[in-house]
Amino acid sequence: MDLLITALESLNVWWWLGIAAALLITELLTGTTYILWPAASAFVTALFAAFVGWPVELAIFAGLGVLFLLLGDRFVKPRLKSGADSGLNTRATYLVGERVTVVSGFTEGRGRVRHGDTEWSAKTADGSDLAVGASAVVTALDGTRLILKA
């Protein structure tokens, strides 16, 4: 027991910064955001470590860890997830609202269109057929197929 008390009494700013760094490295390896909050609380605890004793340090670490976890899970994590639909690595999402040109005649509402130097499989929203050379606007995506409005 004396060994534990001695270890706790040796906690200082550098120990808390080391704990924060280790937790941040673990967070980088897992990518869950759950380990980010104890890392943040360890960093904040390091700011107080020079002024308070180890019982208060542990209370600050535990209290802030729970608080940061609740607030981060409630407010930060949904914003991180909303960025998942940003269109990054999905080139077709940037085509919504763009004008395309029909390169092969549509039959049964399906055909091919060109935007820039790329041809895309497409279908019309209302099932109508478009002639070669006609212009249309991309309204949505269905997988890799563009949905068009004449």
Short mmCIF file of C-alpha atoms in Angstrom, two decimals:
data_model
loop_
_atom_site.label_atom_id
_atom_site.label_comp_id
_atom_site.label_asym_id
_atom_site.label_seq_id
_atom_site.Cartn_x
_atom_site.Cartn_y
_atom_site.Cartn_z
CA MET A 1 0.00 0.00 0.00
CA ASP A 2 2.89 2.33 0.76
CA LEU A 3 4.22 1.71 -2.74
CA LEU A 4 0.92 2.83 -4.25
CA ILE A 5 0.80 5.96 -2.10
CA THR A 6 4.41 6.76 -3.03
CA ALA A 7 3.58 6.33 -6.74
CA LEU A 8 0.53 8.57 -6.45
CA GLU A 9 2.49 11.24 -4.60
CA SER A 10 5.05 11.28 -7.42
CA LEU A 11 2.41 12.30 -9.97
CA ASN A 12 3.36 15.63 -11.47
CA VAL A 13 2.82 17.66 -14.60
CA TRP A 14 5.10 15.43 -16.68
CA TRP A 15 3.35 12.24 -15.62
CA TRP A 16 -0.03 13.67 -16.60
CA LEU A 17 1.34 14.89 -19.94
CA GLY A 18 2.82 11.43 -20.52
CA ILE A 19 -0.52 9.80 -19.73
CA ALA A 20 -2.25 12.24 -22.12
CA ALA A 21 0.28 11.45 -24.87
CA ALA A 22 -0.10 7.69 -24.38
CA LEU A 23 -3.88 7.99 -24.52
CA LEU A 24 -3.69 10.16 -27.66
CA ILE A 25 -1.46 7.60 -29.37
CA THR A 26 -3.92 4.88 -28.41
CA GLU A 27 -6.75 7.03 -29.80
CA LEU A 28 -4.89 7.43 -33.08
CA LEU A 29 -4.53 3.66 -33.33
CA THR A 30 -8.20 2.96 -32.57
CA GLY A 31 -10.01 5.99 -34.02
CA THR A 32 -13.03 5.57 -31.74
CA THR A 33 -12.97 9.06 -30.13
CA TYR A 34 -13.69 7.43 -26.76
CA ILE A 35 -10.05 7.53 -25.69
CA LEU A 36 -9.76 11.15 -26.78
CA TRP A 37 -11.75 12.36 -23.77
CA PRO A 38 -9.59 10.77 -21.04
CA ALA A 39 -6.57 12.13 -22.94
CA ALA A 40 -8.06 15.62 -22.83
CA SER A 41 -8.85 15.28 -19.14
CA ALA A 42 -5.28 14.11 -18.46
CA PHE A 43 -3.98 17.19 -20.25
CA VAL A 44 -6.21 19.52 -18.23
CA THR A 45 -5.22 17.68 -15.04
CA ALA A 46 -1.58 18.37 -15.94
CA LEU A 47 -2.40 22.08 -15.79
CA PHE A 48 -3.56 21.70 -12.19
CA ALA A 49 -0.91 19.18 -11.08
CA ALA A 50 1.54 21.81 -9.89
CA PHE A 51 -1.01 23.41 -7.59
CA VAL A 52 -2.95 20.53 -6.01
CA GLY A 53 -2.21 17.18 -4.42
CA TRP A 54 -2.74 13.74 -5.90
CA PRO A 55 -6.25 13.14 -4.47
CA VAL A 56 -7.49 16.32 -6.13
CA GLU A 57 -5.64 15.43 -9.33
CA LEU A 58 -7.38 12.06 -9.49
CA ALA A 59 -10.75 13.69 -8.78
CA ILE A 60 -10.15 16.25 -11.55
CA PHE A 61 -9.08 13.52 -13.95
CA ALA A 62 -12.11 11.34 -13.18
CA GLY A 63 -14.61 14.20 -13.19
CA LEU A 64 -13.34 15.75 -16.39
CA GLY A 65 -13.05 12.33 -18.03
CA VAL A 66 -16.75 11.64 -17.46
CA LEU A 67 -17.76 15.21 -18.36
CA PHE A 68 -15.71 15.25 -21.57
CA LEU A 69 -16.99 11.81 -22.54
CA LEU A 70 -20.63 12.84 -22.12
CA LEU A 71 -20.21 16.19 -23.87
CA GLY A 72 -18.01 14.77 -26.62
CA ASP A 73 -20.35 11.88 -27.32
CA ARG A 74 -23.33 14.24 -27.36
CA PHE A 75 -21.94 17.15 -29.36
CA VAL A 76 -18.63 16.30 -31.07
CA LYS A 77 -19.16 12.76 -32.34
CA PRO A 78 -22.34 13.58 -34.36
CA ARG A 79 -20.45 16.39 -36.10
CA LEU A 80 -17.60 14.04 -36.93
CA LYS A 81 -20.06 11.53 -38.38
CA SER A 82 -21.84 14.18 -40.44
CA GLY A 83 -18.53 14.75 -42.24
CA ALA A 84 -18.69 11.13 -43.44
CA ASP A 85 -21.22 12.20 -46.09
CA SER A 86 -19.07 15.07 -47.30
CA GLY A 87 -18.58 13.52 -50.73
CA LEU A 88 -14.90 12.95 -50.18
CA ASN A 89 -13.77 10.11 -52.47
CA THR A 90 -17.23 10.06 -54.08
CA ARG A 91 -16.81 12.14 -57.18
CA ALA A 92 -20.37 11.63 -58.35
CA THR A 93 -21.87 13.55 -55.41
CA TYR A 94 -20.43 16.74 -56.86
CA LEU A 95 -22.45 16.19 -60.02
CA VAL A 96 -25.81 16.87 -58.35
CA GLY A 97 -27.11 20.09 -59.88
CA GLU A 98 -24.69 19.90 -62.83
CA ARG A 99 -25.78 19.87 -66.47
CA VAL A 100 -24.89 16.77 -68.54
CA THR A 101 -25.19 15.87 -72.23
CA VAL A 102 -26.79 12.67 -73.51
CA VAL A 103 -24.30 10.59 -75.55
CA SER A 104 -26.42 7.53 -76.24
CA GLY A 105 -30.17 7.61 -76.74
CA PHE A 106 -32.29 6.67 -73.74
CA THR A 107 -34.57 3.65 -73.90
CA GLU A 108 -36.99 2.91 -71.08
CA GLY A 109 -35.57 5.90 -69.21
CA ARG A 110 -31.97 4.60 -69.19
CA GLY A 111 -28.90 5.67 -71.15
CA ARG A 112 -25.47 7.29 -70.95
CA VAL A 113 -24.48 10.88 -70.41
CA ARG A 114 -21.25 12.87 -70.45
CA HIS A 115 -20.00 15.38 -67.94
CA GLY A 116 -16.60 16.82 -68.80
CA ASP A 117 -14.51 13.93 -70.11
CA THR A 118 -16.39 11.14 -68.30
CA GLU A 119 -19.40 9.09 -69.36
CA TRP A 120 -21.93 8.03 -66.75
CA SER A 121 -24.78 5.58 -66.68
CA ALA A 122 -27.98 7.51 -66.10
CA LYS A 123 -31.74 7.24 -65.85
CA THR A 124 -34.46 9.83 -65.89
CA ALA A 125 -36.49 10.43 -62.76
CA ASP A 126 -39.79 10.19 -64.63
CA GLY A 127 -38.78 7.33 -66.95
CA SER A 128 -38.86 9.50 -70.10
CA ASP A 129 -36.44 8.96 -72.96
CA LEU A 130 -33.87 11.57 -74.00
CA ALA A 131 -32.35 11.96 -77.46
CA VAL A 132 -28.63 12.10 -78.23
CA GLY A 133 -27.28 15.62 -77.67
CA ALA A 134 -30.06 16.60 -75.26
CA SER A 135 -29.14 18.39 -72.07
CA ALA A 136 -30.31 17.35 -68.60
CA VAL A 137 -29.62 18.20 -64.95
CA VAL A 138 -28.43 15.67 -62.39
CA THR A 139 -30.89 15.60 -59.48
CA ALA A 140 -29.65 12.61 -57.43
CA LEU A 141 -27.55 9.46 -57.40
CA ASP A 142 -28.54 5.81 -57.34
CA GLY A 143 -25.30 4.01 -56.56
CA THR A 144 -23.11 4.97 -59.52
CA ARG A 145 -26.04 5.85 -61.76
CA LEU A 146 -27.05 9.48 -62.17
CA ILE A 147 -30.72 10.43 -61.86
CA LEU A 148 -31.65 13.12 -64.38
CA LYS A 149 -34.32 15.72 -64.93
CA ALA A 150 -34.74 16.88 -68.52
#
